[in-house]
Coordinates of N, CA and C in Angstrom, one line a residue:
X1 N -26.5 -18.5 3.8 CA -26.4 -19.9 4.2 C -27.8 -20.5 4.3
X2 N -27.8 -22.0 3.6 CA -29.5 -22.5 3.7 C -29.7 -22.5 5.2
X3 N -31.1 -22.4 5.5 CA -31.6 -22.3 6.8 C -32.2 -24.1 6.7
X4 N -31.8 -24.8 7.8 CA -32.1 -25.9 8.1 C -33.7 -25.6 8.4
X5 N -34.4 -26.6 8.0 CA -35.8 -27.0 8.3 C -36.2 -28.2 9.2
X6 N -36.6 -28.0 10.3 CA -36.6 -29.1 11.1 C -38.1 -30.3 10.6
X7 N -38.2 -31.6 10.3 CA -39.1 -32.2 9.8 C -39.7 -32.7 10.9
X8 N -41.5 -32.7 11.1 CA -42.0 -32.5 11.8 C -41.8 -34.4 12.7
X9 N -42.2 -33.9 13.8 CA -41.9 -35.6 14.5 C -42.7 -36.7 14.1
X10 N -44.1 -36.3 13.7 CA -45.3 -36.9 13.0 C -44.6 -38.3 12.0
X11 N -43.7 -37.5 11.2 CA -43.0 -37.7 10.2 C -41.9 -38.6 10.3
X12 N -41.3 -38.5 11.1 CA -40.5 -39.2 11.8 C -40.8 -40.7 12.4
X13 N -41.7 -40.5 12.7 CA -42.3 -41.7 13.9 C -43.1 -42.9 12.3
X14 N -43.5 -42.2 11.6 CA -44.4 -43.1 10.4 C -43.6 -43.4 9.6
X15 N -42.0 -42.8 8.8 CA -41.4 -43.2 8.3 C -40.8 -44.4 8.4
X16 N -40.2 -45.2 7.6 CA -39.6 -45.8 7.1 C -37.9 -46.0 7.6
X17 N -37.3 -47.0 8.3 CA -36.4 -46.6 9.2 C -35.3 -47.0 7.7
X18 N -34.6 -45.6 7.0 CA -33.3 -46.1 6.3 C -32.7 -47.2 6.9
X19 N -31.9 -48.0 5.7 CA -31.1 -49.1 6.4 C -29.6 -48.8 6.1
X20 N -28.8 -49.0 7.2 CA -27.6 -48.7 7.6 C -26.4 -49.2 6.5
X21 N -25.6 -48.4 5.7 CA -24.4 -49.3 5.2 C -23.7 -50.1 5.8
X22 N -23.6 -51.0 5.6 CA -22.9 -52.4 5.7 C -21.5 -51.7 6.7
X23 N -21.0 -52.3 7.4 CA -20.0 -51.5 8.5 C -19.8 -50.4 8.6
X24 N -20.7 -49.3 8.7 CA -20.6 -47.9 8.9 C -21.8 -47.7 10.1
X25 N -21.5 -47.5 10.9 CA -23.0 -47.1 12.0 C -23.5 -46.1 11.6
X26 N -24.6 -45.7 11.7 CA -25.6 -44.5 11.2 C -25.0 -43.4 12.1
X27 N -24.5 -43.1 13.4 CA -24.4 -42.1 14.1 C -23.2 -41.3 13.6
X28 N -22.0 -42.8 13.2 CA -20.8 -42.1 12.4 C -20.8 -41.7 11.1
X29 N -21.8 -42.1 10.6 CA -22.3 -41.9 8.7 C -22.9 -40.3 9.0
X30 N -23.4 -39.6 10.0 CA -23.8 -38.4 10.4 C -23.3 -37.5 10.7
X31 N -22.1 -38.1 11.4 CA -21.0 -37.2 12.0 C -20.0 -37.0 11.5
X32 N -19.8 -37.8 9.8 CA -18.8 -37.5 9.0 C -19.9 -36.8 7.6
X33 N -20.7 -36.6 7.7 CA -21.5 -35.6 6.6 C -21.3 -34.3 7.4
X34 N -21.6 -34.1 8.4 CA -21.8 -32.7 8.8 C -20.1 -32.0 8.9
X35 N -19.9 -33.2 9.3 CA -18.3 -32.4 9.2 C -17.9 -32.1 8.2
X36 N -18.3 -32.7 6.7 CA -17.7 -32.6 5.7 C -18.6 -31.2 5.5
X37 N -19.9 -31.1 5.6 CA -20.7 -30.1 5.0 C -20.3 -28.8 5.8
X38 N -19.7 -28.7 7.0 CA -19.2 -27.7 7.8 C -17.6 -27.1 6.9
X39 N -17.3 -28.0 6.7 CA -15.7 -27.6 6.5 C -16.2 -26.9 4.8
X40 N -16.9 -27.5 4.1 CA -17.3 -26.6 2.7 C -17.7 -25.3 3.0
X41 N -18.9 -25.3 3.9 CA -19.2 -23.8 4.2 C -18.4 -22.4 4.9
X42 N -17.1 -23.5 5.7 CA -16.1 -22.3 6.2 C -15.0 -22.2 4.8
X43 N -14.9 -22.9 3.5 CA -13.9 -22.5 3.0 C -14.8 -21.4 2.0
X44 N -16.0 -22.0 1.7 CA -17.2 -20.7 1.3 C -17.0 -19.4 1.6
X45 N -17.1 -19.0 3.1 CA -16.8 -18.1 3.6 C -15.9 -17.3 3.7
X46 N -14.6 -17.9 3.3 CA -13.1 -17.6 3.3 C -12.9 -16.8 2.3
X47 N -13.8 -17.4 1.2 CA -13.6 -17.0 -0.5 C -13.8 -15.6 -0.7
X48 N -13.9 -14.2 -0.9 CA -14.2 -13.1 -1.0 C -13.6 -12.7 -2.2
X49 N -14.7 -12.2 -3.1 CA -14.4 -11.6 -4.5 C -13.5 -10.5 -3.8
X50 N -12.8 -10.3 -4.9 CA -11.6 -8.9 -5.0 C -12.2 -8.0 -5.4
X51 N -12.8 -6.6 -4.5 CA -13.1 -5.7 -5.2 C -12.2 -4.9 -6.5
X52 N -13.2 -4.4 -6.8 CA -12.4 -3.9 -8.3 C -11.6 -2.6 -7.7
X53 N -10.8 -2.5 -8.3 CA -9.6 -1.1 -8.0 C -10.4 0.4 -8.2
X54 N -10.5 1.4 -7.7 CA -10.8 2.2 -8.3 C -10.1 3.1 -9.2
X55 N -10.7 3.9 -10.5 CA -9.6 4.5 -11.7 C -8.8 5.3 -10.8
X56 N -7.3 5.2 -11.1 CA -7.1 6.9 -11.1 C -7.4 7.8 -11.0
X57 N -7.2 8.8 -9.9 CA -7.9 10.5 -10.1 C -6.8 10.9 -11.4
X58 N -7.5 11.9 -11.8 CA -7.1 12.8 -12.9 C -7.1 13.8 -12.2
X59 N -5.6 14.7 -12.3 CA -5.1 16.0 -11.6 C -6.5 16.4 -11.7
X60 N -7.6 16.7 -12.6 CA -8.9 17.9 -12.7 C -10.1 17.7 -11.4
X61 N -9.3 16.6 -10.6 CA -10.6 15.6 -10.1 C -10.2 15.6 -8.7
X62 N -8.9 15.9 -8.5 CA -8.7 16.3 -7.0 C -9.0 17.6 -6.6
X63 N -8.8 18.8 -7.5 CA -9.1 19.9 -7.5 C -10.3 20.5 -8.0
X64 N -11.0 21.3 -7.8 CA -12.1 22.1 -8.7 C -13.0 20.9 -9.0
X65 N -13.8 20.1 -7.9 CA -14.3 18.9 -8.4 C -16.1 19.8 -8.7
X66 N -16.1 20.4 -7.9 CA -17.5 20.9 -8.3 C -17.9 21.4 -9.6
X67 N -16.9 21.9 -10.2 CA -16.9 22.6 -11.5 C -16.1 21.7 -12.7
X68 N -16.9 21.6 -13.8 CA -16.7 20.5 -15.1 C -15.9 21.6 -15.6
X69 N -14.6 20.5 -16.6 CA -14.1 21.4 -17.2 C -14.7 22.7 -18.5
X70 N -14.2 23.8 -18.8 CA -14.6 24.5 -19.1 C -15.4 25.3 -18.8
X71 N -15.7 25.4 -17.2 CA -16.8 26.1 -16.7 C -15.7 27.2 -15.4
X72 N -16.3 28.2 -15.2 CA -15.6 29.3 -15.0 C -16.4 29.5 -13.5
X73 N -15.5 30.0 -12.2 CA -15.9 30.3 -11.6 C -16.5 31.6 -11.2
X74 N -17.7 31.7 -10.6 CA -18.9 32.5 -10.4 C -18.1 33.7 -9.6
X75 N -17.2 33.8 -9.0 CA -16.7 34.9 -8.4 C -15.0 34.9 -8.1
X76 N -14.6 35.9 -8.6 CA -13.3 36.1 -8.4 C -12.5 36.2 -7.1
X77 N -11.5 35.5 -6.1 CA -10.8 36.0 -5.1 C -9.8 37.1 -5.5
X78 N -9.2 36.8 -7.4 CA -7.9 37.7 -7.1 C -8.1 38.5 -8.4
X79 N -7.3 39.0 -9.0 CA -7.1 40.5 -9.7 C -8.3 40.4 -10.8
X80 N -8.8 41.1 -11.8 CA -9.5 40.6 -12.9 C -9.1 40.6 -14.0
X81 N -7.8 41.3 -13.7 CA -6.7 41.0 -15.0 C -6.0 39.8 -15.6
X82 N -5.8 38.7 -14.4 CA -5.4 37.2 -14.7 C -5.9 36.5 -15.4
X83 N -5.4 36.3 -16.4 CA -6.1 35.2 -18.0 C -7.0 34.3 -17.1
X84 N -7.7 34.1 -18.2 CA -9.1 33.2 -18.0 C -8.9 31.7 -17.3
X85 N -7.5 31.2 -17.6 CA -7.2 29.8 -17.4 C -7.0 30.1 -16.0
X86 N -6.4 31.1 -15.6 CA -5.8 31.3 -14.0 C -7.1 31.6 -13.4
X87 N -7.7 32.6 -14.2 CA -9.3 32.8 -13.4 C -10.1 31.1 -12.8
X88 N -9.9 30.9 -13.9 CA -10.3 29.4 -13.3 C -10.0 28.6 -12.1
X89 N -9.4 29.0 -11.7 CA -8.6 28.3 -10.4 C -8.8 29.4 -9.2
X90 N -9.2 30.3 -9.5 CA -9.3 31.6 -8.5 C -10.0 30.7 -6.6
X91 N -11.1 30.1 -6.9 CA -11.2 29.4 -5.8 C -10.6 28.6 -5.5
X92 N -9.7 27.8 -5.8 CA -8.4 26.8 -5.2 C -7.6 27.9 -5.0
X93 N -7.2 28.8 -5.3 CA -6.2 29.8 -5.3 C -6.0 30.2 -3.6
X94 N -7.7 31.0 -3.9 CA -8.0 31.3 -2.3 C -7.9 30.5 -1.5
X95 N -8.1 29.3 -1.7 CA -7.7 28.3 -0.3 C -6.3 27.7 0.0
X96 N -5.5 27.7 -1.4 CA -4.3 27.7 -1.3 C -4.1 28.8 -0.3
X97 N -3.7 30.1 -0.4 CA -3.1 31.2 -0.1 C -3.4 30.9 1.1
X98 N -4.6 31.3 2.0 CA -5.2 30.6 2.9 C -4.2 29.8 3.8
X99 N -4.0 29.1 3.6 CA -3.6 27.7 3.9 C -2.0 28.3 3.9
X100 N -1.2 28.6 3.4 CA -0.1 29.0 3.8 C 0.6 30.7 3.6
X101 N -0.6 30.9 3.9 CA -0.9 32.4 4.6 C -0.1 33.8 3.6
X102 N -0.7 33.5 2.6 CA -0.1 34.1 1.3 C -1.3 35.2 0.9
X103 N -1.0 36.0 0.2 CA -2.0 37.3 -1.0 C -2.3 36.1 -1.8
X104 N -3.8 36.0 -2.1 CA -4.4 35.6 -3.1 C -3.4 35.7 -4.8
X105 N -3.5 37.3 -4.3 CA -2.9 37.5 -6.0 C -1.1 37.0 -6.2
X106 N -0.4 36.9 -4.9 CA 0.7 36.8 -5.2 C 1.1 35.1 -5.6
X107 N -0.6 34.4 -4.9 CA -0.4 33.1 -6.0 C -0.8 32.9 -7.3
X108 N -1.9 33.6 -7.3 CA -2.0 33.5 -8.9 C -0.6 34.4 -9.4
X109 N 0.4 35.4 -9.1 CA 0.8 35.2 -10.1 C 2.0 34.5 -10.5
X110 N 2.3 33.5 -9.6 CA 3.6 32.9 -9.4 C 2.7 31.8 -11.1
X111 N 1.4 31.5 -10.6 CA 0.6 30.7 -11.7 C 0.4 30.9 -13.2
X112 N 0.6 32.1 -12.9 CA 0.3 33.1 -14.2 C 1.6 32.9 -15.2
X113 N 2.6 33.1 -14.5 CA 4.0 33.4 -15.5 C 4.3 31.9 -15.2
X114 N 4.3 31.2 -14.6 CA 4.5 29.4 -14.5 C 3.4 28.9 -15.1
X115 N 2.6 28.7 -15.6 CA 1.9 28.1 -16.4 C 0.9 28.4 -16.8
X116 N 0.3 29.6 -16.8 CA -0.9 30.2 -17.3 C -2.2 28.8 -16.4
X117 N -2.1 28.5 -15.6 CA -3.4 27.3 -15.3 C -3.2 26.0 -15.4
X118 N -2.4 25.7 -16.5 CA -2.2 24.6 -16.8 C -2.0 23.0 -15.9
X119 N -2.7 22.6 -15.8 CA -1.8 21.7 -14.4 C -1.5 20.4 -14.7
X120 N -1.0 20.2 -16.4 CA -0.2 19.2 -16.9 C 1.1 20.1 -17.8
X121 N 1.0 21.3 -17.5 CA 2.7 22.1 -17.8 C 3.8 21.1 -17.6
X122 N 4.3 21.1 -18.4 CA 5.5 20.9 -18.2 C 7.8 21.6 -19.0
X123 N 8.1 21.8 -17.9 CA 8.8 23.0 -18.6 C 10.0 22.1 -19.3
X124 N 11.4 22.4 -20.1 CA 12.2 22.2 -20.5 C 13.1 21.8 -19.6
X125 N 13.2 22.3 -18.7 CA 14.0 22.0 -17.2 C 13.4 20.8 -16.5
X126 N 12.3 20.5 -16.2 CA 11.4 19.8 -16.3 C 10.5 19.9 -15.0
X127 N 10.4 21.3 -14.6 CA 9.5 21.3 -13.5 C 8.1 21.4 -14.2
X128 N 7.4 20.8 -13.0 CA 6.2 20.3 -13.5 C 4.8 21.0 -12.7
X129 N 3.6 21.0 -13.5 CA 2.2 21.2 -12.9 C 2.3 22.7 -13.1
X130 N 1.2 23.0 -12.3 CA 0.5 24.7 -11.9 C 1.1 25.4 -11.6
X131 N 2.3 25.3 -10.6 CA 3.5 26.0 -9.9 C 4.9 25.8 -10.4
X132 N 4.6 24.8 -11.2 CA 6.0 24.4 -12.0 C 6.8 24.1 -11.1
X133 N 7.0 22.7 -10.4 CA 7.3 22.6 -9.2 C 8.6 21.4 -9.7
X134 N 9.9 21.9 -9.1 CA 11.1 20.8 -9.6 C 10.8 19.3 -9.2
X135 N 11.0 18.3 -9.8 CA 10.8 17.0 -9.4 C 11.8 16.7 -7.8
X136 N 12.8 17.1 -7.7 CA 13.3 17.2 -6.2 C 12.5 17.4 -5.0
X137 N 11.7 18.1 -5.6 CA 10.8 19.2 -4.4 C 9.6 17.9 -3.7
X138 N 9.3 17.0 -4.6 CA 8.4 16.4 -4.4 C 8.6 14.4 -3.4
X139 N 7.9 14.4 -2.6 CA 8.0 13.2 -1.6 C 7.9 12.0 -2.4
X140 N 8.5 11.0 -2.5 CA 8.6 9.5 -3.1 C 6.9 9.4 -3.2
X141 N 6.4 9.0 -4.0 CA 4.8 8.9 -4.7 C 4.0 9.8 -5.0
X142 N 4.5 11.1 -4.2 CA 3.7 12.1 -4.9 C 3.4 12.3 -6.4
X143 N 2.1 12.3 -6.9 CA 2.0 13.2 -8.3 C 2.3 14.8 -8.0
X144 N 2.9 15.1 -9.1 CA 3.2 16.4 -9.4 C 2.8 16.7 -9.8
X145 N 1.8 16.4 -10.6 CA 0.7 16.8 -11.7 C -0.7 16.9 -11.1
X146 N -0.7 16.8 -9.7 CA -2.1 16.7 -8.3 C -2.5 18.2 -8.3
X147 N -3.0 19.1 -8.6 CA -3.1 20.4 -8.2 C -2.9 20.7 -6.6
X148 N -3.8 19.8 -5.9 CA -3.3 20.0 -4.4 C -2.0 19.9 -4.0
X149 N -1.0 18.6 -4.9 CA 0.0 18.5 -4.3 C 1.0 19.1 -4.6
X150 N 0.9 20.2 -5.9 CA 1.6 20.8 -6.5 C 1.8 22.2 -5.8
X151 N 0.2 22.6 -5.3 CA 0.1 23.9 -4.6 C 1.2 23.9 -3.7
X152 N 0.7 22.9 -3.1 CA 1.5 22.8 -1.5 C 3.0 22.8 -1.8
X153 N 3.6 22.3 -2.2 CA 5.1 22.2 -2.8 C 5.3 23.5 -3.0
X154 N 4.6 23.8 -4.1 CA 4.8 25.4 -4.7 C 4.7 26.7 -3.5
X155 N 3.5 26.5 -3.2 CA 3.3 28.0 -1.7 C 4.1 27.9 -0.9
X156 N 4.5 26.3 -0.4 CA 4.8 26.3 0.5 C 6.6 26.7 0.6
X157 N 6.9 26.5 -0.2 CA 8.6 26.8 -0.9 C 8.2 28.5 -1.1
X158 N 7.7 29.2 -1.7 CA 7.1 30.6 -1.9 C 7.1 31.1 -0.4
X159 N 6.6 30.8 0.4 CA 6.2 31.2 1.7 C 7.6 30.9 2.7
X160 N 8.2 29.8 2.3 CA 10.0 30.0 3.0 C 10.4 31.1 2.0
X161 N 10.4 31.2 1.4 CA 11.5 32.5 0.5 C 11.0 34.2 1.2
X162 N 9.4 33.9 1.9 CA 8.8 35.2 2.0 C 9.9 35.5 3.4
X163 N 9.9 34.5 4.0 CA 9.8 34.3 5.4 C 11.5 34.7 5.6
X164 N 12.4 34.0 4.2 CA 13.7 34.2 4.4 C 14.0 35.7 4.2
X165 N 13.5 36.8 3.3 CA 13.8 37.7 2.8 C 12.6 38.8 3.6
X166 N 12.2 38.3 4.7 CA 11.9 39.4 5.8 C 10.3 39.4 5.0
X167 N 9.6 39.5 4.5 CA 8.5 40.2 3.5 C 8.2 40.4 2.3
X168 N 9.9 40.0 2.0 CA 10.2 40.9 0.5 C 9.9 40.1 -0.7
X169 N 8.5 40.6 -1.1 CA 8.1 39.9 -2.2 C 8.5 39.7 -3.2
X170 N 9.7 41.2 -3.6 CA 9.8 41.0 -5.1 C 11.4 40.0 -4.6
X171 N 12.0 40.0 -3.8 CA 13.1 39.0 -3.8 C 12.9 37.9 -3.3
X172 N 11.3 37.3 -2.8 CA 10.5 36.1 -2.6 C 10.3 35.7 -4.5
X173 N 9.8 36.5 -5.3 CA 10.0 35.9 -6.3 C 11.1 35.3 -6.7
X174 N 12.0 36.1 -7.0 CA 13.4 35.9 -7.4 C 13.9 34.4 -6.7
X175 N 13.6 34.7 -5.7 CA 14.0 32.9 -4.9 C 13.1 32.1 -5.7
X176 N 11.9 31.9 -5.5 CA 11.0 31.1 -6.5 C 12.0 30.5 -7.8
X177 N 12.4 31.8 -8.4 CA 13.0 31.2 -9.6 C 14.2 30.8 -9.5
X178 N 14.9 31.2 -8.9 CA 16.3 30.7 -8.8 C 16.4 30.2 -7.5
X179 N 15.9 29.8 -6.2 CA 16.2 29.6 -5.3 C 16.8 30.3 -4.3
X180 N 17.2 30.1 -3.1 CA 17.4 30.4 -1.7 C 18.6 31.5 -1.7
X181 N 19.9 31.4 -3.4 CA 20.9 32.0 -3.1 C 20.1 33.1 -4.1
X182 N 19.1 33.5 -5.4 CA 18.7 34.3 -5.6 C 18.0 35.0 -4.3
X183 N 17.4 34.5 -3.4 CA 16.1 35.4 -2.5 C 17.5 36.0 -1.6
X184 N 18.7 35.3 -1.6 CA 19.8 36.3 -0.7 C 20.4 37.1 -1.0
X185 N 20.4 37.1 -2.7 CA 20.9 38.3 -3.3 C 20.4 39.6 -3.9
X186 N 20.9 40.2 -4.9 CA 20.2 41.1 -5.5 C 20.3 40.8 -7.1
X187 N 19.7 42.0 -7.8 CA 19.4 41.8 -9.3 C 21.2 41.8 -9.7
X188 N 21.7 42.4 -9.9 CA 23.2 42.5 -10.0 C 23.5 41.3 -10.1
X189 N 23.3 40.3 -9.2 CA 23.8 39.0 -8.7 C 23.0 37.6 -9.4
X190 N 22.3 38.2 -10.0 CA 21.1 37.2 -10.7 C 21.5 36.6 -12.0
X191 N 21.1 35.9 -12.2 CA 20.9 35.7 -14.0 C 19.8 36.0 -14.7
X192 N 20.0 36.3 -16.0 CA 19.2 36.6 -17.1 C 17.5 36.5 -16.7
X193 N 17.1 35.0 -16.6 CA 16.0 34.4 -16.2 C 15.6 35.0 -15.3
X194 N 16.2 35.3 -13.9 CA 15.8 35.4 -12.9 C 15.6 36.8 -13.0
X195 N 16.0 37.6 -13.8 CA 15.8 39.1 -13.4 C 14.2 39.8 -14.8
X196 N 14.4 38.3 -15.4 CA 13.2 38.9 -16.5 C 11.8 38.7 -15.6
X197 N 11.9 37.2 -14.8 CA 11.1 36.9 -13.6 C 10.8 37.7 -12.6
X198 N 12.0 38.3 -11.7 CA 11.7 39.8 -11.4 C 10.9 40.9 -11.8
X199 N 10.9 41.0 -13.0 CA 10.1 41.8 -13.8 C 8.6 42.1 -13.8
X200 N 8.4 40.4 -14.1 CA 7.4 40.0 -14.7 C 6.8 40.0 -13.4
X201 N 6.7 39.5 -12.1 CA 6.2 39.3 -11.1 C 5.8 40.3 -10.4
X202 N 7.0 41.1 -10.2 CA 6.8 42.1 -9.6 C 5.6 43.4 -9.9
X203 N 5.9 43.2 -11.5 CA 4.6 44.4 -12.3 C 3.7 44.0 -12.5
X204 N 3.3 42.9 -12.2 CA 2.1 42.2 -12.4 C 1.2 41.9 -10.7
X205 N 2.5 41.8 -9.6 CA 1.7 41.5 -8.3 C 1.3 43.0 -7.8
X206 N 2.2 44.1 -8.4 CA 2.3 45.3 -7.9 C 0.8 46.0 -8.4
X207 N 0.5 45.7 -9.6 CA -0.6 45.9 -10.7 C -1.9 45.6 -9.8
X208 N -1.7 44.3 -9.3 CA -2.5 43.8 -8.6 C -3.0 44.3 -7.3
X209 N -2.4 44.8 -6.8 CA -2.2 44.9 -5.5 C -2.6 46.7 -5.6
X210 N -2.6 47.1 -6.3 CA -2.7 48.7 -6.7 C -4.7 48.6 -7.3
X211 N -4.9 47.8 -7.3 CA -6.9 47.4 -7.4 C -6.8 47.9 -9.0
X212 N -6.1 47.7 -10.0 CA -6.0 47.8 -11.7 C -6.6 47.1 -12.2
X213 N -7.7 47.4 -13.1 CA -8.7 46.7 -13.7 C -8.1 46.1 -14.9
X214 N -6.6 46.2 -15.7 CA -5.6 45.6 -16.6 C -4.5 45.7 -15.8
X215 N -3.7 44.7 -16.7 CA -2.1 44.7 -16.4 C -1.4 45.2 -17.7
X216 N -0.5 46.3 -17.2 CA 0.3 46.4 -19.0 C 1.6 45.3 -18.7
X217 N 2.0 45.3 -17.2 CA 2.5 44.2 -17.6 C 2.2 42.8 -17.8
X218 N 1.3 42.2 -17.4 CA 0.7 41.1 -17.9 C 0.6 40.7 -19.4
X219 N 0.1 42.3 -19.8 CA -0.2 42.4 -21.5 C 1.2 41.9 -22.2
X220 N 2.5 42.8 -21.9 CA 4.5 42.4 -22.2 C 4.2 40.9 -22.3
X221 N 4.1 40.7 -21.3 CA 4.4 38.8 -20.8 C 3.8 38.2 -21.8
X222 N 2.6 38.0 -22.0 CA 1.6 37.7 -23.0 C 2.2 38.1 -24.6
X223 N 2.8 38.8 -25.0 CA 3.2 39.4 -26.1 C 4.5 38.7 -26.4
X224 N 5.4 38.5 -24.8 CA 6.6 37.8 -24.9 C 6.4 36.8 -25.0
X225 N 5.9 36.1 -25.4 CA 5.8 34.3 -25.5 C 4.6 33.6 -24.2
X226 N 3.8 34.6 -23.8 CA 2.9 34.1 -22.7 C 2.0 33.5 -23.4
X227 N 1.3 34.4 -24.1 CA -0.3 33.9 -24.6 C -0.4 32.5 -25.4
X228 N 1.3 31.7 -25.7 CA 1.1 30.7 -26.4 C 1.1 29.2 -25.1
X229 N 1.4 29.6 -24.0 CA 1.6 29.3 -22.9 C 0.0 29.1 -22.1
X230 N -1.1 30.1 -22.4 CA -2.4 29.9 -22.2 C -3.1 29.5 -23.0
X231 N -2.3 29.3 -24.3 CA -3.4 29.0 -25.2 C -3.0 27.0 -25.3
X232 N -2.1 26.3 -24.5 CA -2.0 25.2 -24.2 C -2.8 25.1 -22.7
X233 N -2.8 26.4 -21.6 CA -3.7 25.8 -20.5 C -5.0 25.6 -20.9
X234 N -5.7 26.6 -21.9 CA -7.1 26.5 -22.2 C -7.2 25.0 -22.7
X235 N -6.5 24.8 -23.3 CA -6.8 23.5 -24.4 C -6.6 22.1 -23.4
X236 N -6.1 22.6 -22.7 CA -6.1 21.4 -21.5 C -7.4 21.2 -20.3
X237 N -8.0 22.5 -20.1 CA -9.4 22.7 -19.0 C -10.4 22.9 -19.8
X238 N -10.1 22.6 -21.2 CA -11.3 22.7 -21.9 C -12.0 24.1 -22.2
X239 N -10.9 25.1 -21.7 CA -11.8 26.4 -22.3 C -11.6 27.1 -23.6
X240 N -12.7 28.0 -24.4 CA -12.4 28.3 -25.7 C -11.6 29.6 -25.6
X241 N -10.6 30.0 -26.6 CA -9.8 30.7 -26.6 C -10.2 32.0 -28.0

């Protein structure tokens, strides 16, 4: 706002006395400028540019912000057998597990056979992200494609199945894949899917969990139609294959 300058009295006194318009008194010709000039400066005030929106996060941007894509982290929490795309995530991994009180490695490998890393997967069925997480599962605005919000969905469903089946990891998986009535039953009781997932989980978290510097079953999985499943996470995090 202009800063009024008061004119000295000097000035005042030797001036020239303006002459008044013809039926308007000078005191009211003063009292209807300042009010007009007052009421401009409060609608001035009122006016406030619209800041600009900021972009969208990109799933890569909520997660792993310290690290540009393609760049690999400096130390591993879980097996050293887990493809490179899943290695990538090893430090969100660890603070996932953390966080809902899980083995490191039994989240990478729920990640491993769900999407090799990827955290714009998306399956046939149409569960979605890093955990492959069913669109049901997820709160009215959630992205599914958030790595944070996906984890959570994902562990945190993983860690009721642990919780339902006493411990029991490999029929914690089984729930994973088929749900609450697979983690209550047995392989006998399962379907096709769910018992190749059994499989795959199990020889891979067991691998893990046994301090194996490879997986032969990881190697199967990879052979079975996996490695075309990493070779879409790489191309999405930017890493060379």
């Amino acid at each position: 706002m202009t800063q009024y300058t008061p004119i000295p009295r000097t000035h005042l006194i030797n001036a020239p006395r303006p002459r008044r318009a013809a039926g308007v008194p000078g005191w009211r010709r003063m009292v209807a400028i300042l009010f007009f000039v007052a009421v401009v400066v409060s609608l001035l005030l009122l006016v406030k540019p619209t800041p600009a929106a900021d972009p969208a996060p990109t799933p890569l941007a909520n997660a792993a912000s310290n690290r540009p894509a393609g760049a690999a982290p400096a130390e591993s929490a879980i097996a050293p057998f887990f493809a490179p795309e899943v290695q990538w995530w090893a430090p969100e991994i660890a603070n996932w597990a953390a966080t809902y009180g899980l083995d490191p490695d039994a989240a990478a490998t729920i990640m491993q056979i769900e999407s090799c890393g990827d955290p714009r997967a998306v399956s046939s069925a149409g569960a979605r992200g890093l955990f492959q997480v069913m669109p049901f599962h997820f709160a009215a605005g959630e992205d599914p494609f958030d790595p944070e919000t996906n984890a959570r969905r994902g562990l945190s469903y993983f860690a009721e199945r642990l919780q339902q089946t006493g411990g029991d990891a490999g029929r914690a998986f089984a729930g994973y894949n088929g749900g609450q009535r697979a983690a209550a039953s047995s392989w006998e009781q399962w379907p096709a899917e769910t018992q190749r997932y059994y499989v795959w989980s199990t020889g891979i978290y067991e691998e893990a969990r046994n301090g194996a510097a490879e997986s032969a079953t990881l190697q199967a999985w990879m052979e079975a139609g996996g490695a075309s499943l990493c070779r879409q996470a790489a191309a999405s995090l930017g890493l060379s294959r």
